[in-house]
Coordinates of C-alpha atoms and ligand atoms in Angstrom, one line a residue:
X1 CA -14.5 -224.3 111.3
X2 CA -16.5 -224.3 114.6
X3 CA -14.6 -221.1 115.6
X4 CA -15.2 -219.4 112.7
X5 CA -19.0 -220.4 112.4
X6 CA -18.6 -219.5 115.9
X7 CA -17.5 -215.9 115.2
X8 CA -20.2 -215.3 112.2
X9 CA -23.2 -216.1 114.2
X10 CA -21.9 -213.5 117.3
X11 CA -21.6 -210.8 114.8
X12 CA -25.2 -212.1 113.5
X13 CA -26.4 -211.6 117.1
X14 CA -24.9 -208.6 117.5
X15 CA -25.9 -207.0 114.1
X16 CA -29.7 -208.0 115.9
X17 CA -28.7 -206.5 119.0
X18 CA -27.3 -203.8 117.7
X19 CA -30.4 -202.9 115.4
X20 CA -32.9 -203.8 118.5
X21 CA -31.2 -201.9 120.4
X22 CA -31.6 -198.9 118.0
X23 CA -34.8 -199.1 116.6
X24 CA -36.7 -199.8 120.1
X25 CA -34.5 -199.6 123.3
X26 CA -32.5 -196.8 122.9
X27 CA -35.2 -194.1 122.0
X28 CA -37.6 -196.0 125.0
X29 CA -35.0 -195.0 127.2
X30 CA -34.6 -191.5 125.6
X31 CA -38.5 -190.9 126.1
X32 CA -39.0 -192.4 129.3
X33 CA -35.8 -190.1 130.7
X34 CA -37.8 -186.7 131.8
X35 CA -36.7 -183.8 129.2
X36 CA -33.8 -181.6 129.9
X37 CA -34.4 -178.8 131.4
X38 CA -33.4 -175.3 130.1
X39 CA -31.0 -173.5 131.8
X40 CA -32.6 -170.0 132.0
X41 CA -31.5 -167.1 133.8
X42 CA -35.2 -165.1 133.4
X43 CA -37.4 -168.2 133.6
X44 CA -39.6 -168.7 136.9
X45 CA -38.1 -168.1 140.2
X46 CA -40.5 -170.4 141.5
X47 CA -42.1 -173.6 141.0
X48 CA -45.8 -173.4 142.0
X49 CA -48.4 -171.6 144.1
X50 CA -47.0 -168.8 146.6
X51 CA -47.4 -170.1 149.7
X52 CA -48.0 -166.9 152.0
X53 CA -50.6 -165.0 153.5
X54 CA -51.3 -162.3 150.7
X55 CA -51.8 -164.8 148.2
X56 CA -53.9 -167.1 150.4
X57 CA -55.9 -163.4 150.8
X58 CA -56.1 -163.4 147.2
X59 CA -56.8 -167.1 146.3
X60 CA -59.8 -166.9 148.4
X61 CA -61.4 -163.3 146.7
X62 CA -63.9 -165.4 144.6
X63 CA -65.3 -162.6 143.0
X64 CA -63.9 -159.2 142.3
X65 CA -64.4 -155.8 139.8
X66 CA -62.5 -154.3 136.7
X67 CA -62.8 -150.7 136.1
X68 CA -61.9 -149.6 132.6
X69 CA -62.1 -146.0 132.5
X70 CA -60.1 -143.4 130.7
X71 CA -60.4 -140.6 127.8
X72 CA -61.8 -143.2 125.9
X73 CA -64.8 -143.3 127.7
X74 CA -65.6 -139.5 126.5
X75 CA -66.0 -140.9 122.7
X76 CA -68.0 -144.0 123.7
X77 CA -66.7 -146.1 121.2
X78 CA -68.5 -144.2 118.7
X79 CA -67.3 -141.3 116.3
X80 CA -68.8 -139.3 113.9
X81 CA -72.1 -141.5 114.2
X82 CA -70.5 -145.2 113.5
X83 CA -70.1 -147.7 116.4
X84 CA -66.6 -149.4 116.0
X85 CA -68.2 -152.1 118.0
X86 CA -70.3 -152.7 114.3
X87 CA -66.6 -153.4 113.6
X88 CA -66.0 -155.7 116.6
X89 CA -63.9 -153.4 118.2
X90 CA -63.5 -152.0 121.7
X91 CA -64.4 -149.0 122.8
X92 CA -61.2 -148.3 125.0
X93 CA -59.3 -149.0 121.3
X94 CA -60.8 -146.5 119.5
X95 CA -57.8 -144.1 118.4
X96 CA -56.6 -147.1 116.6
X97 CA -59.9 -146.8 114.2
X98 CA -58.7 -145.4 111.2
X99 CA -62.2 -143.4 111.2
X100 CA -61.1 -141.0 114.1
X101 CA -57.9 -138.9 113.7
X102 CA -55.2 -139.2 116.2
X103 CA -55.7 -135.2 117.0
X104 CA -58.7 -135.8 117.9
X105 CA -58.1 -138.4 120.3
X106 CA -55.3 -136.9 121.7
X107 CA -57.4 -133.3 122.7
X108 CA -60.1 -135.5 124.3
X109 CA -58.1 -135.0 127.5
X110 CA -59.2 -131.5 127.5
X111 CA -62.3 -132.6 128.2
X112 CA -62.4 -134.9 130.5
X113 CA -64.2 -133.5 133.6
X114 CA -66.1 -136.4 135.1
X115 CA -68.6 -134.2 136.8
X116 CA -70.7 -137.1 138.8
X117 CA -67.5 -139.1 139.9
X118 CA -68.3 -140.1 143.4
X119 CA -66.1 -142.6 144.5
X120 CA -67.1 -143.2 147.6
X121 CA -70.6 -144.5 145.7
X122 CA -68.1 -146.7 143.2
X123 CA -66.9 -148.4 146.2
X124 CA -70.2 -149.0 147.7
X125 CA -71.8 -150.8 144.5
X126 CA -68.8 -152.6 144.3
X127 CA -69.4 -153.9 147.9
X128 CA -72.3 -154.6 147.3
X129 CA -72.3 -156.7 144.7
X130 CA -70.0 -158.7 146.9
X131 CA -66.7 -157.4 145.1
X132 CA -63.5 -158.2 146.8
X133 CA -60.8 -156.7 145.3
X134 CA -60.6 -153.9 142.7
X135 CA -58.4 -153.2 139.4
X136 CA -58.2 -150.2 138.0
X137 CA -56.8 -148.9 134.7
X138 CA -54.5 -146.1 135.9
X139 CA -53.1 -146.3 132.4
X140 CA -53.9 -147.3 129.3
X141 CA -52.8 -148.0 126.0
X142 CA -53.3 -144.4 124.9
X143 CA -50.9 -143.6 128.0
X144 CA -53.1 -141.5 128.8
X145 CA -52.5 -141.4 133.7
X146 CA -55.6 -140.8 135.9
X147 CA -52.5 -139.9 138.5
X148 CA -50.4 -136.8 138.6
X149 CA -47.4 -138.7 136.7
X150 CA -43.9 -136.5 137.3
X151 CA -42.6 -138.4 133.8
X152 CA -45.0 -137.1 131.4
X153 CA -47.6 -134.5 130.7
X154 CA -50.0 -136.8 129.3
X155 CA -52.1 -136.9 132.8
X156 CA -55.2 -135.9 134.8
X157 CA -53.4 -132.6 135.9
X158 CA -54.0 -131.3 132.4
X159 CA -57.4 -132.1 132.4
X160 CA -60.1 -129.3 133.3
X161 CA -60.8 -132.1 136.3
X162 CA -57.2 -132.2 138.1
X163 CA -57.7 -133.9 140.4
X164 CA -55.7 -137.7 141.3
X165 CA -58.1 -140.2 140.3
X166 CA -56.2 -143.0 141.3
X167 CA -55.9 -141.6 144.4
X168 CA -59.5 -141.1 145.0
X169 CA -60.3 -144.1 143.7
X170 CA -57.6 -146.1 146.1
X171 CA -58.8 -144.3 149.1
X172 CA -62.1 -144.8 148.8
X173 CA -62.1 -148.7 148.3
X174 CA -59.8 -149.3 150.2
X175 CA -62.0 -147.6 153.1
X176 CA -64.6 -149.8 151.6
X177 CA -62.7 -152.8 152.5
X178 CA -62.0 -153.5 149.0
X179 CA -58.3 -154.8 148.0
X180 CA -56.8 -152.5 144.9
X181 CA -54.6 -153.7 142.1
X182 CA -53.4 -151.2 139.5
X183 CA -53.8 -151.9 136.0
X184 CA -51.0 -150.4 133.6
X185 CA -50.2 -150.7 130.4
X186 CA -46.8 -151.1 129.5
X187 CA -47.2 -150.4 126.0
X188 CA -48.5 -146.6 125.6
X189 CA -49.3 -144.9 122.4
X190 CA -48.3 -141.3 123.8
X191 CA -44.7 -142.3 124.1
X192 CA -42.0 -141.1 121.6
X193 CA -39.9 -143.8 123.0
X194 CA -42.3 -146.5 122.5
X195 CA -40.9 -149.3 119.7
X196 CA -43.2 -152.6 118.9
X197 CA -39.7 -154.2 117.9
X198 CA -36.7 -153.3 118.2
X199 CA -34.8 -153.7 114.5
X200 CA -32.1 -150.9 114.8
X201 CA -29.5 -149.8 117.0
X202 CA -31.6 -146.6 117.4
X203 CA -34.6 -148.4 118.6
X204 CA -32.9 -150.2 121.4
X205 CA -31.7 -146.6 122.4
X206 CA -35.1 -145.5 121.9
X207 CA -36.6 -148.4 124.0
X208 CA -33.6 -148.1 127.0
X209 CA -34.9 -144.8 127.9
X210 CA -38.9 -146.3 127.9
X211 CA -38.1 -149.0 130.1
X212 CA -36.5 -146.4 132.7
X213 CA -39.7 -144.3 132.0
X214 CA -41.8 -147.6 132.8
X215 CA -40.4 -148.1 135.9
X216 CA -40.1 -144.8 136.9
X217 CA -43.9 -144.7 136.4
X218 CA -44.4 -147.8 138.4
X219 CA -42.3 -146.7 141.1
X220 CA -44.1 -143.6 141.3
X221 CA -47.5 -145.6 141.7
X222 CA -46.6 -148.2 144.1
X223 CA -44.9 -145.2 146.1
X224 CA -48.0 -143.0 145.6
X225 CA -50.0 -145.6 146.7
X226 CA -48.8 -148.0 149.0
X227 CA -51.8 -149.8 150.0
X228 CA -51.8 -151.3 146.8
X229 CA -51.7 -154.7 146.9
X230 CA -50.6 -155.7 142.9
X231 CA -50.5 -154.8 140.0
X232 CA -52.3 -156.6 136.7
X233 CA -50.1 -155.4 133.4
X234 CA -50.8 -155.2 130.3
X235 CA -49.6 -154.6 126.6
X236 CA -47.0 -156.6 127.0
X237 CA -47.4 -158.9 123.6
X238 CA -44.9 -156.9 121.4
X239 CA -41.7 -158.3 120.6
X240 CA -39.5 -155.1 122.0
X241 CA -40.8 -156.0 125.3
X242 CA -40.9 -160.0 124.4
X243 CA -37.1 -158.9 123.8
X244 CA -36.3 -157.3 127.5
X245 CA -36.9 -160.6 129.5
X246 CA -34.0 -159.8 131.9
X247 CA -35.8 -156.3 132.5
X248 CA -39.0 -157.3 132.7
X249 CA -37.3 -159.9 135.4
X250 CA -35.7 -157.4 137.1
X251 CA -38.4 -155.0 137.1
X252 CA -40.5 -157.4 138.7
X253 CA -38.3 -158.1 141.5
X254 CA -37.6 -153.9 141.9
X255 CA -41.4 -153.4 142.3
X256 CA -42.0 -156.8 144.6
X257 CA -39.1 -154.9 146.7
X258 CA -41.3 -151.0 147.2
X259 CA -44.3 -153.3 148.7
X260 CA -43.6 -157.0 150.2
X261 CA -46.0 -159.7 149.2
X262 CA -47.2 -157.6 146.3
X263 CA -48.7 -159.9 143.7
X264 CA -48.1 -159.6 140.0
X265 CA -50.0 -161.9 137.3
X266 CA -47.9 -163.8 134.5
X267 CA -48.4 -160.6 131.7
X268 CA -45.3 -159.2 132.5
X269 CA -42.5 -160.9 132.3
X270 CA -40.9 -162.8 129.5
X271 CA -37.8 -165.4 130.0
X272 CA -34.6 -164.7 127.5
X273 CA -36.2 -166.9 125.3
X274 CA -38.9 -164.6 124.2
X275 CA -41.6 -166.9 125.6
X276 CA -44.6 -164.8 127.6
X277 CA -47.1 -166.2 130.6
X278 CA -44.6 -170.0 130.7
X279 CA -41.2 -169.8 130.3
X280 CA -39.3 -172.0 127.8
X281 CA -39.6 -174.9 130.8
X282 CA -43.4 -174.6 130.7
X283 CA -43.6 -172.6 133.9
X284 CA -45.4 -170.1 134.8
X285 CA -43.6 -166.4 135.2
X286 CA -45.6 -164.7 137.9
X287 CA -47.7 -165.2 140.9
X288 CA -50.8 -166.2 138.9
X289 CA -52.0 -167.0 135.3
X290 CA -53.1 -164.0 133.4
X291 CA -54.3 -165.9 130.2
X292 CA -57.8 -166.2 131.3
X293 CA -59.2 -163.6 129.4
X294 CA -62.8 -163.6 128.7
X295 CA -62.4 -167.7 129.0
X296 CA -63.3 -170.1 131.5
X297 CA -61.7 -173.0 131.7
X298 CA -62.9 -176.6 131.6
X299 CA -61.4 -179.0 133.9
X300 CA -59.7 -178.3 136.9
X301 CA -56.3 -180.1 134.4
X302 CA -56.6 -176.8 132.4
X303 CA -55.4 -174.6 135.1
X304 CA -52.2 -176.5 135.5
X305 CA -51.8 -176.6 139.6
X306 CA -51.5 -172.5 139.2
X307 CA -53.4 -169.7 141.1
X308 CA -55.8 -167.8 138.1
X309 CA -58.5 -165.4 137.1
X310 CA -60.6 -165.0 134.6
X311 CA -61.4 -161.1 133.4
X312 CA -64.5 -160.6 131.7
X313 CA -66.6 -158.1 129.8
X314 CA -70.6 -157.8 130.5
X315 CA -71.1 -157.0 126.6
X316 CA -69.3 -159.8 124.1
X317 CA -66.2 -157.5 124.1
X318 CA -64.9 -154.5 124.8
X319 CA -63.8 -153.3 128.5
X320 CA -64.1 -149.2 128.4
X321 CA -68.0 -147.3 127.6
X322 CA -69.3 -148.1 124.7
X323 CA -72.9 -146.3 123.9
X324 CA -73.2 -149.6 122.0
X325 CA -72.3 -152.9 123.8
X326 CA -71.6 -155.0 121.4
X327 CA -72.7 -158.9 120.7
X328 CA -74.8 -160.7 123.4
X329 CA -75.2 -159.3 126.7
X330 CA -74.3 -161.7 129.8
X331 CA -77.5 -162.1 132.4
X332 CA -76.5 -161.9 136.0
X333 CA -77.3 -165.7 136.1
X334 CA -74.6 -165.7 133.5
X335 CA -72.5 -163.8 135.3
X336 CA -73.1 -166.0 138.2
X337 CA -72.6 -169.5 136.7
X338 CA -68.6 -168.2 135.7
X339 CA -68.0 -166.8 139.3
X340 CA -69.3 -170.2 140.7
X341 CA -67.4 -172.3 137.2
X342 CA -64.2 -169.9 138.1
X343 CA -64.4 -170.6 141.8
X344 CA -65.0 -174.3 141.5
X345 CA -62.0 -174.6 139.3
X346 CA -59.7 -172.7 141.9
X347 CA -60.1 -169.3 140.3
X348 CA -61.2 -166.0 140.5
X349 CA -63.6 -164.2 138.5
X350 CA -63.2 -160.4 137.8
X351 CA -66.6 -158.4 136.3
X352 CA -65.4 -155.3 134.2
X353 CA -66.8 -151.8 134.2
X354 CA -66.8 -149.2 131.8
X355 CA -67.9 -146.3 133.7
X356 CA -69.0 -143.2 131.4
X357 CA -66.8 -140.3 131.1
X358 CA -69.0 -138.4 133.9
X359 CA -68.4 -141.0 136.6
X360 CA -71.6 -142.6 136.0
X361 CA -72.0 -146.4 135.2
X362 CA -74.6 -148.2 132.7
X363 CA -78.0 -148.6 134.5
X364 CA -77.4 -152.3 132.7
X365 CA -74.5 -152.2 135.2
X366 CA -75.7 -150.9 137.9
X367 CA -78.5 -153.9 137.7
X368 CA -75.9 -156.7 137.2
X369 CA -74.1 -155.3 140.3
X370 CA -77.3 -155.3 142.0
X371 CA -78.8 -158.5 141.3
X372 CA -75.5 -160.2 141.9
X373 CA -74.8 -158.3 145.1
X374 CA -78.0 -159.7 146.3
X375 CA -77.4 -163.3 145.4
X376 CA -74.2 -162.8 147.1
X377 CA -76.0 -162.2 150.3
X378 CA -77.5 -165.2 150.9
X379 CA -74.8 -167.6 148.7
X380 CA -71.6 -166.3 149.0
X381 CA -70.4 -169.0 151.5
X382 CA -70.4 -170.7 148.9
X383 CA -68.1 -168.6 146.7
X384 CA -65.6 -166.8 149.6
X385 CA -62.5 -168.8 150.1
X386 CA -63.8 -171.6 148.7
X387 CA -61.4 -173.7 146.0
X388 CA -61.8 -176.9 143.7
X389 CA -63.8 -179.7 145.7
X390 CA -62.0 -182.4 143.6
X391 CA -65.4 -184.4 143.0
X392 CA -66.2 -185.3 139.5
X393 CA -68.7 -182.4 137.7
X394 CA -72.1 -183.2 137.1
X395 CA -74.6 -181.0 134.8
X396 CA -76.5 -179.1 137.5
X397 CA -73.3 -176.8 138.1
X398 CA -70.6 -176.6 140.6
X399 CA -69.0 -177.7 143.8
X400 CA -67.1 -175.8 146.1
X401 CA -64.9 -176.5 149.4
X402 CA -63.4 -174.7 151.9
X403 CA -60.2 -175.8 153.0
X404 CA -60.2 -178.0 156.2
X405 CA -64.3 -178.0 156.2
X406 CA -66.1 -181.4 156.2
X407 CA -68.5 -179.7 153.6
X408 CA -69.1 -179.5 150.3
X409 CA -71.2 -176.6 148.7
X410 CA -73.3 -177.6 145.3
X411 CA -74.1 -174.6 143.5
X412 CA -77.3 -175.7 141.6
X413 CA -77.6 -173.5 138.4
X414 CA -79.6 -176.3 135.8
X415 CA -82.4 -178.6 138.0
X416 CA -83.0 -181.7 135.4
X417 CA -86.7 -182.4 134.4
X418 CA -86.1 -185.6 136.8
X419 CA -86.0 -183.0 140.0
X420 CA -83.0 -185.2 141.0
X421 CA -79.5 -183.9 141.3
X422 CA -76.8 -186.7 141.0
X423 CA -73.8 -186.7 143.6
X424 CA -70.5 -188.5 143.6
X425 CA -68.3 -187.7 145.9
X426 CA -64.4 -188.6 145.8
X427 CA -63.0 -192.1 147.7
X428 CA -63.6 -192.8 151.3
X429 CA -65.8 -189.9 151.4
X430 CA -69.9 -190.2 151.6
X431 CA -72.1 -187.7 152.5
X432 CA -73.7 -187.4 156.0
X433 CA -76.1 -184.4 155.9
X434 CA -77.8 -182.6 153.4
X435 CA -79.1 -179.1 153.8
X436 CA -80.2 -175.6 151.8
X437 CA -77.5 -173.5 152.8
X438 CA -80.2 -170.8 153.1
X439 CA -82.1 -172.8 155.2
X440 CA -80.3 -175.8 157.3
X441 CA -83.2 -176.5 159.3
X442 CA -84.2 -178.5 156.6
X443 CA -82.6 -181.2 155.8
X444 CA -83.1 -183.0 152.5
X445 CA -83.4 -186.7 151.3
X446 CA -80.5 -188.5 149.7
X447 CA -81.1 -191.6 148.0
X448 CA -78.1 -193.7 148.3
X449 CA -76.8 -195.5 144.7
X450 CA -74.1 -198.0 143.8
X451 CA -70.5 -197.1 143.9
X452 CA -70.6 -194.3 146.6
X453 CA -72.9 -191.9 144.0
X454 CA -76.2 -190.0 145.7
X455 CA -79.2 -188.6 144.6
X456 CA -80.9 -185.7 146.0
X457 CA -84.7 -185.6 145.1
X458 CA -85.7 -181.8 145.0
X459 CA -89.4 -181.0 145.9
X460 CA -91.1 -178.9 143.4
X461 CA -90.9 -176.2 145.4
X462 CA -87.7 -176.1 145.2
X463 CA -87.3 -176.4 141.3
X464 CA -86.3 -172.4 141.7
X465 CA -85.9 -169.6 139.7
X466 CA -82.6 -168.8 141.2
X467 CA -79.5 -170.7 140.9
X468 CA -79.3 -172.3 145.0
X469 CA -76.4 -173.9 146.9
X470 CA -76.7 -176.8 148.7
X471 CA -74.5 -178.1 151.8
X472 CA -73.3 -181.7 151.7
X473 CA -71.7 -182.6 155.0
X474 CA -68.8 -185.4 154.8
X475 CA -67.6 -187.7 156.9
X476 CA -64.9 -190.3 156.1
X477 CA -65.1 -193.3 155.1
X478 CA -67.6 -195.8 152.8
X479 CA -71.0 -194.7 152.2
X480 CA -73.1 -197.6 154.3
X481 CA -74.7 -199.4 151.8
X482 CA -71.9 -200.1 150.1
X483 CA -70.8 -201.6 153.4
X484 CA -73.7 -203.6 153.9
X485 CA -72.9 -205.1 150.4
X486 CA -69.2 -206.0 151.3
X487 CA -70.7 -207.9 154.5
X488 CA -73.3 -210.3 152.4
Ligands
JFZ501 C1 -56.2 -156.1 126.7 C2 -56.4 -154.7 126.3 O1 -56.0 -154.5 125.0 C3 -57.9 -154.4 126.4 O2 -58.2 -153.1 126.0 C4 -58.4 -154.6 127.8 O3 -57.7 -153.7 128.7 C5 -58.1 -156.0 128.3 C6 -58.4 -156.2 129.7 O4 -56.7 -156.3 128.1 O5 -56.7 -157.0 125.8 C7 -56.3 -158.3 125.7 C8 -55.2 -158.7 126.2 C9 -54.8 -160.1 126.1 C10 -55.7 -160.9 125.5 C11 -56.8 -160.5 124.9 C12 -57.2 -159.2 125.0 N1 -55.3 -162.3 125.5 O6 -54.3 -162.7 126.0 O7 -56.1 -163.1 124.9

């Protein structure tokens, strides 16, 4: 009797068990166990940063220039007397508005004779403006080449100017000083070969001979031009090139192979699985994140540990000339704030041109270039290798930090009616000096507050019209009153 009442409550406790163990251990343990990982053959070949010196070069560009330029710019984004940016579209997309006939486009090439290029004088306002690396669109989706391409007619030779563009363009900023990534764009409109997806037998046919073109073309380029130092792709969304991960993969490591240490952004490559930018592990496929586009991000948790930049238009949208810019038009302060934003957040931040189909630049351009060129001058210690500080935000603007420095830079863009800026630096770090960076002589006051936090009391004076960056010397350590505090 005992045996048996015995046996019927140990089934009862292990009915209990049994359902505990289901309804609350077992998938506990399943969550807290890190996912699986995905075995992929075309995922990333590396986990994190790059480590060498060409990427280090990179990392610390802070601030660098996009050149859209291209048949495209003869139209201006306008046809027949309409704007397509009324529409919302970009000027450098314009054979795709059903307004302008694909003939049309495609003679524009005829045309093209940029009279007043002087690329010596393109290098020189990009230097100025403090520009340290350069891409340039040596192809675009029209598939229209600014170099003498062997692989297609569709190229500058046919054009009354002749001449190689890309050439002139890499010589002469390169002479400048100026680093020089080519843009291309994989997908090209001029191609018979092209295929957004690939549904038959015939397309894949199709699309085998355009992936030999494509990398014929790149080869060609990085062979043509072996200073360059990366290359920033594009047109790569489409599912016949989402469908080539293991060419994409290999192309990647074909081109790193022509020039060592060349450095390609995450728009390339897709992993077998179809996924673009993060492979199907949620890591990123290339040497930097390429999805910054015409977005900043927010916290330094956005960025995901990964090496970025951030491309942006002066107008709303729209990257080649455009007689009209459309939507709001970004100050130079503006302009400023997201180098400083991109900088402080471990990025770089890339300012696009769309030159006119003469050679000559927007005089709205050329006074961007200018102002921030000159703000550069005096500031960009600030900006220059300089990466994420690690100290919380505040509202005036940004910190900075070089690596290994005992400094912090404040980049002041918004002074609150108070006249007081609010400082907080990270643990076991307090600030010893305080200083303009434009002027270190003087020094300025800094009223210490509880739990390690500062403020800097600005004099009117220096209440300024331009945004100013301040250097906060750091020692180690607690900040003394808190010490005092601990003693009593
Ligand atoms: C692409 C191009 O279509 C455009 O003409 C320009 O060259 C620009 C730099 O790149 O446009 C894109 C590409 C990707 C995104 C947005 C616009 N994106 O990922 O959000």
């Amino acid at each position: 009797m005992n045996h048996r009442n015995n046996k019927t409550n140990y089934s009862i406790v292990k009915f209990f068990l049994t359902g505990i163990l289901f309804t609350t251990l077992l998938p506990a343990i399943s969550f807290s166990q890190p996912k699986e990982k995905i075995v992929l053959q075309h995922g990333a070949h590396r986990i994190g940063k790059r480590t060498d010196a060409d990427m280090a070069k990179w990392r610390g560009y802070g601030l660098g220039q996009f050149i859209h330029w291209g048949t495209y710019s003869l139209m201006g984004g306008a046809y027949n007397g309409k704007n397509y940016s009324d529409v919302g579209g970009a000027a450098e997309w314009i054979r795709s508005w059903n307004e302008v006939p694909h003939s049309v486009y495609d003679s524009l090439y005829k045309e093209f004779n940029p009279k007043s290029f002087n690329p010596k004088q393109w290098a020189a306002m990009a230097k100025q403006m403090g520009a340290k690396y350069l891409t340039f669109t040596t192809k675009h989706h029209d598939g229209f080449c600014l170099w003498p391409s062997a692989y297609t007619d569709y190229d500058i030779t046919r054009s009354p100017y002749k001449k190689d563009i890309v050439k002139e363009v890499v010589d002469a900023y390169t002479e400048a000083g100026i680093d020089v990534y080519l843009y291309f764009s994989v997908m090209d409109w001029s191609h018979p070969d092209w295929r957004y997806d690939l549904k038959t037998k015939e397309d894949s046919i199709a699309f085998d001979r355009f992936k030999l073109f494509t990398k014929n073309q790149l080869t060609e380029l990085l062979q043509k031009y072996p200073s360059t130092k990366g290359l920033w792709f594009d047109g790569t969304w489409d599912n016949s090139w989402k469908k080539s991960g293991a060419f994409s993969d290999s192309l990647e490591q074909h081109l790193k192979s022509l020039i060592p240490g060349l450095i390609i952004g995450s728009r390339l490559r897709a992993d077998e699985k179809g996924n673009r930018h993060v492979d199907a592990n949620g890591e990123l496929m290339g040497d930097y994140e390429q999805g910054w586009e015409r977005k900043i991000p927010k916290t330094y948790a956005d960025v995901h540990g990964n090496d970025w930049d951030c491309v942006m238009t002066i107008p709303q949208n729209g990257w080649g000339y455009a007689k009209k810019w459309m939507g709001h038009w970004k100050t130079t302060k503006e302009l400023l704030e997201m180098t400083a934003q991109c900088v402080s957040l471990g990025g770089n931040f890339v300012i696009n041109f769309g030159p006119k189909a003469d050679g000559t630049f927007r005089p709205e351009e050329i006074k961007n270039a200018k102002e921030i060129g000159d703000w550069m001058k005096l500031n960009s210690t600030a900006i220059y290798n300089c990466e994420y500080a690690g100290w919380e935000k505040q509202d005036w603007g940004y910190y900075t930090k070089k690596k290994g420095e005992n400094k912090v830079y404040m980049i002041v863009f918004n002074v609150p009616v108070s006249g007081s800026l609010k400082i907080k630096p990270t643990n076991n770090t307090f600030v010893d000096k305080t200083y303009l960076l434009s002027s270190p002589q003087k020094k300025l006051s800094l009223e210490k507050l509880d739990g390690g936090a500062s403020f800097i009391h600005l004099s009117k004076a220096m209440q300024a019209k331009q945004p100013f960056v301040i250097v906060l010397e750091t020692k180690e350590g607690k900040q003394k009153n808190e010490e005092e505090k601990a003693k009593t």
